Tab-separated table of N, CA and C in Angstrom:
chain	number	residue	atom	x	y	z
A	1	UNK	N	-4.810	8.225	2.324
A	1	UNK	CA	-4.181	7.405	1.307
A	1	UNK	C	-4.028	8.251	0.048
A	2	UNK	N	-2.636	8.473	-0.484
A	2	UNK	CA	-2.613	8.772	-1.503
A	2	UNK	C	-2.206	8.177	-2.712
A	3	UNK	N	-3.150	8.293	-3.822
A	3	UNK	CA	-2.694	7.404	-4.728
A	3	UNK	C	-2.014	7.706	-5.503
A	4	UNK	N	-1.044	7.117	-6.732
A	4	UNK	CA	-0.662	7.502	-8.354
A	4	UNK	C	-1.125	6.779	-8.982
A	5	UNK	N	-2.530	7.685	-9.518
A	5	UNK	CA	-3.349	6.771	-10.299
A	5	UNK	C	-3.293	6.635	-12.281
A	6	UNK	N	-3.495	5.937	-12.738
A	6	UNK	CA	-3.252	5.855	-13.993
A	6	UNK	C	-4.639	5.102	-14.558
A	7	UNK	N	-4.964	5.736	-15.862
A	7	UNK	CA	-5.917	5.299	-16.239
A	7	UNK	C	-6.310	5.465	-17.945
A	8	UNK	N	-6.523	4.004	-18.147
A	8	UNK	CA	-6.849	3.673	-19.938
A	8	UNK	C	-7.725	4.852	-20.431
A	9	UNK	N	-7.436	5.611	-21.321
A	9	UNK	CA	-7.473	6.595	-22.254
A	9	UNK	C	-8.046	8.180	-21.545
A	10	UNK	N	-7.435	8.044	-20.560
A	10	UNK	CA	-7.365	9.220	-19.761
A	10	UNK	C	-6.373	10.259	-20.139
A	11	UNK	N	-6.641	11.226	-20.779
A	11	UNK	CA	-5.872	12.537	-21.673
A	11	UNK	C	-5.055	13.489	-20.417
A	12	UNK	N	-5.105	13.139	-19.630
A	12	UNK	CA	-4.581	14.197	-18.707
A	12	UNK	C	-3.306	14.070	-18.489
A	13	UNK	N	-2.419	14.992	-18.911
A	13	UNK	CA	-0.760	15.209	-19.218
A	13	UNK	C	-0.017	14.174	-18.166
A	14	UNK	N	-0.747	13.893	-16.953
A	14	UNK	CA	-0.268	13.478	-15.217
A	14	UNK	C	-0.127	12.037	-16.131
A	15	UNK	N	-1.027	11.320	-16.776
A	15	UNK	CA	-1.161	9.845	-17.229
A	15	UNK	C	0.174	9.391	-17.309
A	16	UNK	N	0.983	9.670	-18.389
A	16	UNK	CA	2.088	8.885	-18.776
A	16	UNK	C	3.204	9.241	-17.628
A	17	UNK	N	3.054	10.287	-16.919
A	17	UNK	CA	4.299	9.773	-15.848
A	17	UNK	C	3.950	8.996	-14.501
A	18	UNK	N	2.710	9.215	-14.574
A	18	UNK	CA	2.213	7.914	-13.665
A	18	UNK	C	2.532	6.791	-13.914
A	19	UNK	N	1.997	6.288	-15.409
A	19	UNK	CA	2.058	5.067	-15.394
A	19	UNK	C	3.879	4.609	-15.706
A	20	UNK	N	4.594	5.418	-15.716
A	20	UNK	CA	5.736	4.957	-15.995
A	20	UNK	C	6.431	4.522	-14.187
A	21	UNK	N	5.522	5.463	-13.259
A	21	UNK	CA	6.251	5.150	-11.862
A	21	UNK	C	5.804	3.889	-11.763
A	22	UNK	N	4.445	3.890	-11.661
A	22	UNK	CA	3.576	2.219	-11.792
A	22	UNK	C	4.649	1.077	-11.945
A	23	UNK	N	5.188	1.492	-13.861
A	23	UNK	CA	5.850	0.895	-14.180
A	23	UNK	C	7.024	0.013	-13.702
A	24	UNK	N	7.605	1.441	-12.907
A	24	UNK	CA	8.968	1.104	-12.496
A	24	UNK	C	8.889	-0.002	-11.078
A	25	UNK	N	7.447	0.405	-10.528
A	25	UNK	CA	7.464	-0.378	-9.203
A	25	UNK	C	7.349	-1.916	-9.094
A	26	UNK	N	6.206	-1.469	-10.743
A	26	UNK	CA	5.792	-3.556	-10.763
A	26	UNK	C	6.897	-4.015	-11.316
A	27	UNK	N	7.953	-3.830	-11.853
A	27	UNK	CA	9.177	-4.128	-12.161
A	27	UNK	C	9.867	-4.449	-11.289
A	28	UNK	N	10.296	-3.446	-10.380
A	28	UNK	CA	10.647	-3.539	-9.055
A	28	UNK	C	10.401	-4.812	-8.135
A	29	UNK	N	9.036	-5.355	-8.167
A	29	UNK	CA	9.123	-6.728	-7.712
A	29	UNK	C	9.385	-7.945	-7.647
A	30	UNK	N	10.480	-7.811	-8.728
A	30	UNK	CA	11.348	-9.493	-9.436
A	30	UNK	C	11.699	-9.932	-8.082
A	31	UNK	N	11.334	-11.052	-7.459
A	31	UNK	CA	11.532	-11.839	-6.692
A	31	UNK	C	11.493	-11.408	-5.692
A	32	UNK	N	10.296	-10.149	-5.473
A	32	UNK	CA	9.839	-10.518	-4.088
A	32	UNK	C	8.795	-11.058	-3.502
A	33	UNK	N	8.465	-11.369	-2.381
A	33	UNK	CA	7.268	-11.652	-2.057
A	33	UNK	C	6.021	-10.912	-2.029
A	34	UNK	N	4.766	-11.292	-2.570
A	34	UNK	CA	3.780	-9.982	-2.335
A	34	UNK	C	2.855	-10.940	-2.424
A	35	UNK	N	1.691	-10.998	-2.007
A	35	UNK	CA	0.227	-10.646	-1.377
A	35	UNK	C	-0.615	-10.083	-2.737
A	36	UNK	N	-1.379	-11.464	-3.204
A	36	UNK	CA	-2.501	-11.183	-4.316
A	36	UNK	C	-3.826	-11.368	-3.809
A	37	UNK	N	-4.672	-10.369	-3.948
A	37	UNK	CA	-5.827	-10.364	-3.320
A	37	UNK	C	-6.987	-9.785	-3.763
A	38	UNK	N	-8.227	-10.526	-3.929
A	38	UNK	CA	-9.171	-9.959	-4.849
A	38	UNK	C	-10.343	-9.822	-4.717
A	39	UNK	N	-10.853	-8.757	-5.076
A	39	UNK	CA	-12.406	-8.505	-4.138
A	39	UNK	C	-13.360	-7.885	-5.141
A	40	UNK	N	-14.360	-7.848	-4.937
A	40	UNK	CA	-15.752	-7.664	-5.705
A	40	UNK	C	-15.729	-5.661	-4.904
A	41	UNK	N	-15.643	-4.840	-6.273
A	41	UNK	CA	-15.942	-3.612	-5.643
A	41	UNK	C	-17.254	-3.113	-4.402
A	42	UNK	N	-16.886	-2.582	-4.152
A	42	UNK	CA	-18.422	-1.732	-3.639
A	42	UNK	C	-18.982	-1.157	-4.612
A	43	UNK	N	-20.153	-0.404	-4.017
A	43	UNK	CA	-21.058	0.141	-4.485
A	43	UNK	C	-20.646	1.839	-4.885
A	44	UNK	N	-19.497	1.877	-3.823
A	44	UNK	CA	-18.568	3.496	-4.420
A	44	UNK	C	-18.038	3.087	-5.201
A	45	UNK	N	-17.069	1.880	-5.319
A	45	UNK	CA	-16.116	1.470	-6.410
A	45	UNK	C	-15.070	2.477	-5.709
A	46	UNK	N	-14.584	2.288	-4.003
A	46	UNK	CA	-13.397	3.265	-3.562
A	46	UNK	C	-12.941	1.445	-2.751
A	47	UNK	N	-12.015	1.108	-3.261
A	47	UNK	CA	-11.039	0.326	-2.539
A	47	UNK	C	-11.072	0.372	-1.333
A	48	UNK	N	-10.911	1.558	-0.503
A	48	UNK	CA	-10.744	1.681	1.046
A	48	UNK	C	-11.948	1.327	1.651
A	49	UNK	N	-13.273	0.925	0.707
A	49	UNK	CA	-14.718	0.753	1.695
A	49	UNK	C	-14.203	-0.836	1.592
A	50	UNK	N	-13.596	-1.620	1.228
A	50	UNK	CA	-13.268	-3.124	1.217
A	50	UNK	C	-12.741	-3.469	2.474
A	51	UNK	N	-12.754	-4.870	2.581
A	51	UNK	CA	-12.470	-5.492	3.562
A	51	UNK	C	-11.020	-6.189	2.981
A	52	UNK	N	-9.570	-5.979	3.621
A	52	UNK	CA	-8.771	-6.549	2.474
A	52	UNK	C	-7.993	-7.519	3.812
A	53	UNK	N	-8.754	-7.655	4.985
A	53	UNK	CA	-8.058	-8.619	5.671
A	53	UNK	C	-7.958	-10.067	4.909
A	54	UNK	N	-6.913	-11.179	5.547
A	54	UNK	CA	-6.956	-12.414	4.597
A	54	UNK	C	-8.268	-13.288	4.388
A	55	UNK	N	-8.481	-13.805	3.185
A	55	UNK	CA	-9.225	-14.530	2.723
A	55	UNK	C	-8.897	-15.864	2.324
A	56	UNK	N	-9.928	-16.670	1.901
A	56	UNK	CA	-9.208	-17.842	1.894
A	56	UNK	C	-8.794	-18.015	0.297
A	57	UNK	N	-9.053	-17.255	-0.511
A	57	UNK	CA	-8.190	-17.679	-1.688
A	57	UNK	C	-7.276	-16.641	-1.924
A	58	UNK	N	-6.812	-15.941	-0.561
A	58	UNK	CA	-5.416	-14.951	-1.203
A	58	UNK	C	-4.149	-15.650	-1.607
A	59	UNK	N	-3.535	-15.133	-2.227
A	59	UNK	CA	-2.418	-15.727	-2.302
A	59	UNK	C	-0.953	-15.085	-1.816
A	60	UNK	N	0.213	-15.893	-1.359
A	60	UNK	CA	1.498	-14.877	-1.196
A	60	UNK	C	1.980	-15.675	-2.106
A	61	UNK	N	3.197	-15.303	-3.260
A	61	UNK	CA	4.491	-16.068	-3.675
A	61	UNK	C	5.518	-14.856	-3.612
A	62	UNK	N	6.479	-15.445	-4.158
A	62	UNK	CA	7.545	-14.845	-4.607
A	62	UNK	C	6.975	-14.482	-6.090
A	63	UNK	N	7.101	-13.318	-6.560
A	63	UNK	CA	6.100	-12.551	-8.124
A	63	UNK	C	8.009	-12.720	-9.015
A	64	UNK	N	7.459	-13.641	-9.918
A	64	UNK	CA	8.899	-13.509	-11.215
A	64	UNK	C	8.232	-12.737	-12.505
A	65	UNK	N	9.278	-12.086	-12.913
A	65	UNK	CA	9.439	-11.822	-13.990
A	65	UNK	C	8.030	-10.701	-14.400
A	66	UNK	N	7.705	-9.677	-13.505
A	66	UNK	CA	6.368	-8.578	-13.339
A	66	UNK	C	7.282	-8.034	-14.510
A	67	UNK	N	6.134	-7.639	-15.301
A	67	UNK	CA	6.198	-6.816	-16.949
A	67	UNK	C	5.459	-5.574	-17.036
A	68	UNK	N	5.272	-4.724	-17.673
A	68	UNK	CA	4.282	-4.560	-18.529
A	68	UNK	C	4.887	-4.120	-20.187
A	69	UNK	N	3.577	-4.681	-20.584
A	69	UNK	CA	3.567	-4.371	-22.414
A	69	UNK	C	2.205	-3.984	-23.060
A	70	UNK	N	2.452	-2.600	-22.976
A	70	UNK	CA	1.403	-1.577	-23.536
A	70	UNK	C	0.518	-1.981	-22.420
A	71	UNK	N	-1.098	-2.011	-21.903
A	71	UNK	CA	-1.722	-2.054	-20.966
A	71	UNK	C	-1.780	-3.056	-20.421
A	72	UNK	N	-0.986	-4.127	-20.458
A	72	UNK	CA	-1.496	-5.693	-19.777
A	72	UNK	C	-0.104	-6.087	-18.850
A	73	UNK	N	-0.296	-6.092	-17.844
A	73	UNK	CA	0.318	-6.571	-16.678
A	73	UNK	C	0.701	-8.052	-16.930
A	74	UNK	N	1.856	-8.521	-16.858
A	74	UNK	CA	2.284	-9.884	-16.759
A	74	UNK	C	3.401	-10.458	-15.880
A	75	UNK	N	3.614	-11.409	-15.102
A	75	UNK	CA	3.971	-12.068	-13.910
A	75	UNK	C	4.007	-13.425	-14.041
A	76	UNK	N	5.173	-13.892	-12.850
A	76	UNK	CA	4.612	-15.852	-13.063
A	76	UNK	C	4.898	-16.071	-11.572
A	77	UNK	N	4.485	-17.227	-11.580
A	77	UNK	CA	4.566	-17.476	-10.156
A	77	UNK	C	5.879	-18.835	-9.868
A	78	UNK	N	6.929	-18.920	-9.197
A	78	UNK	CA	7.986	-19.655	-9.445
A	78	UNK	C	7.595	-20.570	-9.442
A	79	UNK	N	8.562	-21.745	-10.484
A	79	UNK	CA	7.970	-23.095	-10.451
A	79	UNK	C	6.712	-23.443	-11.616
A	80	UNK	N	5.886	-22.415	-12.026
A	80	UNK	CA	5.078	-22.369	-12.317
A	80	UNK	C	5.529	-22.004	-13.858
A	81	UNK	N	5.322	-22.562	-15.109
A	81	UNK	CA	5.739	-22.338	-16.325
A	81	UNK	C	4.977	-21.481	-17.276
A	82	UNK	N	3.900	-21.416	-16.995
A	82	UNK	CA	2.623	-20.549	-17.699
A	82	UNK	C	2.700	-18.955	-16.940
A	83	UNK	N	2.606	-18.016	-17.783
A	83	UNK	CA	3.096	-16.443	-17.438
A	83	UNK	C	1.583	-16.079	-16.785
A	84	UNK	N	1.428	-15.494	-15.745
A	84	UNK	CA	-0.196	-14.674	-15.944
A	84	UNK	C	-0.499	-13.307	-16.007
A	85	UNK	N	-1.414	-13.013	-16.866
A	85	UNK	CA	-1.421	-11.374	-17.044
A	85	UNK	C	-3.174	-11.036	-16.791
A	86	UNK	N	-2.857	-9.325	-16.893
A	86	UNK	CA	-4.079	-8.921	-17.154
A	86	UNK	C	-4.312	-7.402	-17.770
A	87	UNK	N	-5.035	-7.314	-19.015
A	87	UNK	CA	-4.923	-5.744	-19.127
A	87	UNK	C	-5.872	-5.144	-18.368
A	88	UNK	N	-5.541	-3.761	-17.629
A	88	UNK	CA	-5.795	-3.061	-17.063
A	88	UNK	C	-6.563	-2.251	-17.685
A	89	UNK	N	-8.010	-1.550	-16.894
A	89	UNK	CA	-8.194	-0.406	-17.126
A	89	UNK	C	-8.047	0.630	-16.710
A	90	UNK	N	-7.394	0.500	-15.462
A	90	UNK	CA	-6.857	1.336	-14.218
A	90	UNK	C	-5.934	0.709	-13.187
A	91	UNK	N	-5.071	1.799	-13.047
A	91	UNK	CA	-3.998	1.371	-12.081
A	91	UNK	C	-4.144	2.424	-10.617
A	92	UNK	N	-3.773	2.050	-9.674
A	92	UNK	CA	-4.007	3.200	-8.457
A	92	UNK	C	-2.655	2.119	-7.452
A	93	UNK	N	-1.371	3.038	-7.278
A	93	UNK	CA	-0.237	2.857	-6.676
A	93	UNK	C	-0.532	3.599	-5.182
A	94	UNK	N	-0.673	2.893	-4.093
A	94	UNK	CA	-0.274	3.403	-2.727
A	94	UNK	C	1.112	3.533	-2.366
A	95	UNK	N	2.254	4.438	-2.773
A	95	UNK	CA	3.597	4.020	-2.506
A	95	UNK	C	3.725	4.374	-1.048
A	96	UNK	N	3.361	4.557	-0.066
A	96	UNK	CA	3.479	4.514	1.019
A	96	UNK	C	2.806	3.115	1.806
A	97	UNK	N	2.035	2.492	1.450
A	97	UNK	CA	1.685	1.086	1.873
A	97	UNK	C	2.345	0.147	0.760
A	98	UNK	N	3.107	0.518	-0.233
A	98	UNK	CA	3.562	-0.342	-1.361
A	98	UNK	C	2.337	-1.407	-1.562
A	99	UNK	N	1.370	-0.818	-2.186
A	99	UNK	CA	-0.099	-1.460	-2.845
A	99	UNK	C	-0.219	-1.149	-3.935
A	100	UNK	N	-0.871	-2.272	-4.756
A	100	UNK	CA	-0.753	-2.010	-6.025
A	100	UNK	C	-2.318	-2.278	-6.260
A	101	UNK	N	-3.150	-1.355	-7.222
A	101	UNK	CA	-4.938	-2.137	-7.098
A	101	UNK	C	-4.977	-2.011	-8.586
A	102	UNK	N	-5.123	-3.554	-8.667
A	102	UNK	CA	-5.235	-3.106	-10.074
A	102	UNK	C	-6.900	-3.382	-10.915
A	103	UNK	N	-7.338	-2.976	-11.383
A	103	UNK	CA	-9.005	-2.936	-12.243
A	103	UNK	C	-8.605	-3.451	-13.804
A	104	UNK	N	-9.039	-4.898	-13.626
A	104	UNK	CA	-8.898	-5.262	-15.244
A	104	UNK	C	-9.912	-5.412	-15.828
A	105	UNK	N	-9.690	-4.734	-17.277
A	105	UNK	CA	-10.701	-4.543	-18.434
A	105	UNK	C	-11.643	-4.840	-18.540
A	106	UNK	N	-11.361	-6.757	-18.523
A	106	UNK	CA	-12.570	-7.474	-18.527
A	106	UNK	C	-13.502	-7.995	-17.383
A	107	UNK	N	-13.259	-7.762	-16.493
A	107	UNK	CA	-14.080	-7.547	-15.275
A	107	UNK	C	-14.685	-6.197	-14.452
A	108	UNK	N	-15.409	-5.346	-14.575
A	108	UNK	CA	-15.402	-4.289	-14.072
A	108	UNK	C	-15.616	-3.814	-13.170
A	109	UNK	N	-16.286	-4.990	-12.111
A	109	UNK	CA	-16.861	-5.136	-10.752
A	109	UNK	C	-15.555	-5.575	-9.534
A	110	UNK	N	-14.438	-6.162	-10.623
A	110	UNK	CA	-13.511	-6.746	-9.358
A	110	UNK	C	-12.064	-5.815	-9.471
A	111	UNK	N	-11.533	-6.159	-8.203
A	111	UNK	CA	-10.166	-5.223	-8.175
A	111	UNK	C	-9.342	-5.787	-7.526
A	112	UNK	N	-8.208	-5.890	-8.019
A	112	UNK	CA	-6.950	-6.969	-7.637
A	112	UNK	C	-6.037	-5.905	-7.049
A	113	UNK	N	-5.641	-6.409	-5.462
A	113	UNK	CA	-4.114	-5.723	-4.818
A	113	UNK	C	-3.141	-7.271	-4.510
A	114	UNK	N	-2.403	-6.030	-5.285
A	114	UNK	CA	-0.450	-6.444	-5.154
A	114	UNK	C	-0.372	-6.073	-4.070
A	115	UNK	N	0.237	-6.395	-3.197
A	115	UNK	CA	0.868	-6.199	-1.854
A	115	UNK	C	2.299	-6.417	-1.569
A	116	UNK	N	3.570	-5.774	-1.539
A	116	UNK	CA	4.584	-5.993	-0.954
A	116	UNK	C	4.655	-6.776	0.227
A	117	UNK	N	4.295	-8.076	0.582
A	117	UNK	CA	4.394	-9.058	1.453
A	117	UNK	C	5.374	-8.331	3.038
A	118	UNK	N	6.233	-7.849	2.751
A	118	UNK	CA	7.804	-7.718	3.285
A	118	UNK	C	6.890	-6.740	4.231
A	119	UNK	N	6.804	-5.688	4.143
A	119	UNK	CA	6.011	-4.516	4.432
A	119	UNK	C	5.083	-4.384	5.730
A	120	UNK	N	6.121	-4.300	6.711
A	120	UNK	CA	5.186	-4.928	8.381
A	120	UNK	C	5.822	-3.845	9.260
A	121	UNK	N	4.915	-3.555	9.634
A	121	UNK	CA	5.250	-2.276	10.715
A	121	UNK	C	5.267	-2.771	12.095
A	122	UNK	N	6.823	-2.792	12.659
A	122	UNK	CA	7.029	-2.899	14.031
A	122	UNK	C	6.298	-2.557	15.233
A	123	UNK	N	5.519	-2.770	16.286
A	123	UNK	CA	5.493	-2.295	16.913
A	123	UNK	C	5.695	-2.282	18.543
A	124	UNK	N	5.954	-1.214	18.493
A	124	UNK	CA	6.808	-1.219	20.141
A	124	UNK	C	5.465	-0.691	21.172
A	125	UNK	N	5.567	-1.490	22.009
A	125	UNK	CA	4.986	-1.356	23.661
A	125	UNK	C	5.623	-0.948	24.758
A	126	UNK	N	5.646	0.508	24.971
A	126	UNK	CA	6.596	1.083	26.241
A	126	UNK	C	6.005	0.459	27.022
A	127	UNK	N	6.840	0.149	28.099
A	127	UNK	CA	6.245	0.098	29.350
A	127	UNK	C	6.728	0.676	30.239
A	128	UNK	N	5.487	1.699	31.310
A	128	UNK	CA	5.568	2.706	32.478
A	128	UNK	C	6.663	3.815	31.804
A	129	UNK	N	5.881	4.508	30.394
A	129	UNK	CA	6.792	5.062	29.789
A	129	UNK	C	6.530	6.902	30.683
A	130	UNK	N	7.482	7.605	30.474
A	130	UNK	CA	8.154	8.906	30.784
A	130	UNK	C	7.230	9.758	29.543
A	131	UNK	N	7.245	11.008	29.863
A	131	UNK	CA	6.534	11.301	28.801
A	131	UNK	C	7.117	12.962	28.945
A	132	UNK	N	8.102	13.884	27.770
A	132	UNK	CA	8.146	15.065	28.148
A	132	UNK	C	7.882	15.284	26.494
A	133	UNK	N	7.927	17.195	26.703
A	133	UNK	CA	7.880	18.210	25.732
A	133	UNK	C	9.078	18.817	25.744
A	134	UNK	N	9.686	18.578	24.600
A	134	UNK	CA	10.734	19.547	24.444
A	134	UNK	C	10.359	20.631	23.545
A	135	UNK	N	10.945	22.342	24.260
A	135	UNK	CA	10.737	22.940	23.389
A	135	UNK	C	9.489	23.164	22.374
A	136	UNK	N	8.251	22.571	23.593
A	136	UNK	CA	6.856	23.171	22.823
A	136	UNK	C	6.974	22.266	20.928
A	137	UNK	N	8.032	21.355	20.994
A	137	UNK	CA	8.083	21.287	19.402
A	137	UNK	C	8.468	19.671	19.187
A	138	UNK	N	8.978	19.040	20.583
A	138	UNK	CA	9.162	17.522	20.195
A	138	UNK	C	8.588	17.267	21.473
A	139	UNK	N	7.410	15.692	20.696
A	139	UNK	CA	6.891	14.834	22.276
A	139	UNK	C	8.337	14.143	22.282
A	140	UNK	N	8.734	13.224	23.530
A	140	UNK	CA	9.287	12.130	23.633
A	140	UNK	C	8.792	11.432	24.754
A	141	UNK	N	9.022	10.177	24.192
A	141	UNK	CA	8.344	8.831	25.154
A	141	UNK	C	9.826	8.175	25.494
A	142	UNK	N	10.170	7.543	26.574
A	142	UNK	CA	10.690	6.755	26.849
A	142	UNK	C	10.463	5.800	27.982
A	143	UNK	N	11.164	4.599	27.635
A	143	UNK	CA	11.343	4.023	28.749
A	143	UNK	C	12.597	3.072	29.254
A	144	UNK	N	12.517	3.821	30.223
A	144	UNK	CA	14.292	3.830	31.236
A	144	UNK	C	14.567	2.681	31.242
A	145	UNK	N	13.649	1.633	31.468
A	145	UNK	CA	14.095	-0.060	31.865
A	145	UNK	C	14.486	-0.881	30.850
A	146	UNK	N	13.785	-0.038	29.208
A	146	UNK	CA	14.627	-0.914	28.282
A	146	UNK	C	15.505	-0.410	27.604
A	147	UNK	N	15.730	1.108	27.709
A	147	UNK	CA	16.505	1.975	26.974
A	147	UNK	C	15.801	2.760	25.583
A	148	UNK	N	14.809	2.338	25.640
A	148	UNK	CA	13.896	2.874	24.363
A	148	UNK	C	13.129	4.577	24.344
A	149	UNK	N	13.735	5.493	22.899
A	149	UNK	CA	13.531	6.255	23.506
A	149	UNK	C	12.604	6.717	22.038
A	150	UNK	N	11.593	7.313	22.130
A	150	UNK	CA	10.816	7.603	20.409
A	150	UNK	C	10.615	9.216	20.893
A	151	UNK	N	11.132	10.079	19.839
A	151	UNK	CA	11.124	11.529	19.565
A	151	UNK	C	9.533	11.954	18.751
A	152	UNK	N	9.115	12.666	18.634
A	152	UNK	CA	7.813	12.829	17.538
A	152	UNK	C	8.181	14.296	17.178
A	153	UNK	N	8.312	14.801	15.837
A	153	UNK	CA	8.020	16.239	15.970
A	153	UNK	C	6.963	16.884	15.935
A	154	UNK	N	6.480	17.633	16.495
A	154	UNK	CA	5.345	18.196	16.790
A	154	UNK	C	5.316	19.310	15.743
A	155	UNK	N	4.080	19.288	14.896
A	155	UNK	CA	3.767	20.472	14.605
A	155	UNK	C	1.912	21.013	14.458
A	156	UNK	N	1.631	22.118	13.952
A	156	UNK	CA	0.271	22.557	14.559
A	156	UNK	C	-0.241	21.484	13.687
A	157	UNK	N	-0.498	20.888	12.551
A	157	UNK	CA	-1.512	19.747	12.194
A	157	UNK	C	-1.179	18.242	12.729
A	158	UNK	N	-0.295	17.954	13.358
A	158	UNK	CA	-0.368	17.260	14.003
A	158	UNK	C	-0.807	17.094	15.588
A	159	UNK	N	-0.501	18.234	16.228
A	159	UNK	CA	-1.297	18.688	17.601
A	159	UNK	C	-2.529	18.770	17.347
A	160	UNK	N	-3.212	18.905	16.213
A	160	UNK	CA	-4.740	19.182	16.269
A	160	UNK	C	-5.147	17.516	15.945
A	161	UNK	N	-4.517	16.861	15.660
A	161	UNK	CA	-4.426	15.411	14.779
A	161	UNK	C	-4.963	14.701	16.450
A	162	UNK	N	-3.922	15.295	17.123
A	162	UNK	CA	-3.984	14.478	18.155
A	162	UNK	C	-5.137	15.020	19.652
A	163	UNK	N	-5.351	16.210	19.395
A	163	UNK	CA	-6.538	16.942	19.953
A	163	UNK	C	-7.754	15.816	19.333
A	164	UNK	N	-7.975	15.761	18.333
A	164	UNK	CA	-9.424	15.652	17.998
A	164	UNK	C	-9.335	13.972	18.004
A	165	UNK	N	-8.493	13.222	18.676
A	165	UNK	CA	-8.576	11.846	18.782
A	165	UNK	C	-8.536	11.518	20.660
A	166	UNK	N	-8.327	12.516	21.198
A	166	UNK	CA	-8.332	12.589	22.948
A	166	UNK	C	-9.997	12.325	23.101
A	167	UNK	N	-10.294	11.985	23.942
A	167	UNK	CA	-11.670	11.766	24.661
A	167	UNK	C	-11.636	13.273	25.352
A	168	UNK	N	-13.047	13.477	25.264
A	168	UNK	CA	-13.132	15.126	25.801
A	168	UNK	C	-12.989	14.647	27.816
């Protein structure tokens, strides 16, 4: 997981163009759906030791009108007439899972993810799939009965990726 992390009075030159991508993303979510979800840190205080399957007070809506102004995050929920915010003391962007974690000020133990709702990874089940090497450099899987055909390119950190996940 890599993050773009941003953080309240953190001097390091990286800060302000972080938080401007931040910026651009929670913006980015005017009327979509996303996944609010909130959890009591660990004892690392690393997000990934959490459990972020559903809970019973997560929430999904459609997110209107995502802001920010100077450190405080603000949003509404449709239908809903009262704005809700929170200033941040840290931001940490997954743009490859489109996650948003956000750590506000006044709580220091809890950490809130944004979730791009939309954001669901297909997945396909060959069946009695074919299996060649092309060229030492692409796997391919297919299978003939449904027409489905998936290419992979192979390269040496990914061959070792997949070495050290084989059963000896």
């Amino acid at each position: 997981m890599q993050f773009i992390t941003w953080q309240s009075g953190n001097s390091n030159p990286e800060m302000g163009e972080n938080f401007e991508t931040i910026r651009q993303w929670w913006r980015n979510l005017n009327g979509k759906e996303i996944t609010l979800r909130q959890r009591i840190l660990s004892e690392t205080g690393d997000v990934r030791d959490l459990d972020w399957e559903p809970q019973r007070f997560d929430e999904t809506f459609a997110i209107a009108n995502p802001d920010i102004r100077g450190i405080t995050l603000y949003w509404s929920k449709p239908g809903m007439s009262d704005e809700r915010n929170t200033t941040v003391r840290q931001l940490q962007l997954d743009p490859k899972r489109q996650q948003l974690y956000i750590y506000p000020q006044s709580q220091p133990t809890l950490v809130m993810q944004m979730e791009l709702a939309a954001l669901k990874y297909q997945t396909l089940t060959l069946k009695e799939p074919e299996i060649f090497v092309e060229d030492n450099q692409m796997l391919i899987l297919r299978d003939t009965t449904r027409l489905i055909e998936v290419k992979l390119k192979l390269d040496s950190a990914l061959i070792s990726s997949l070495k050290e996940q084989l059963p000896d």
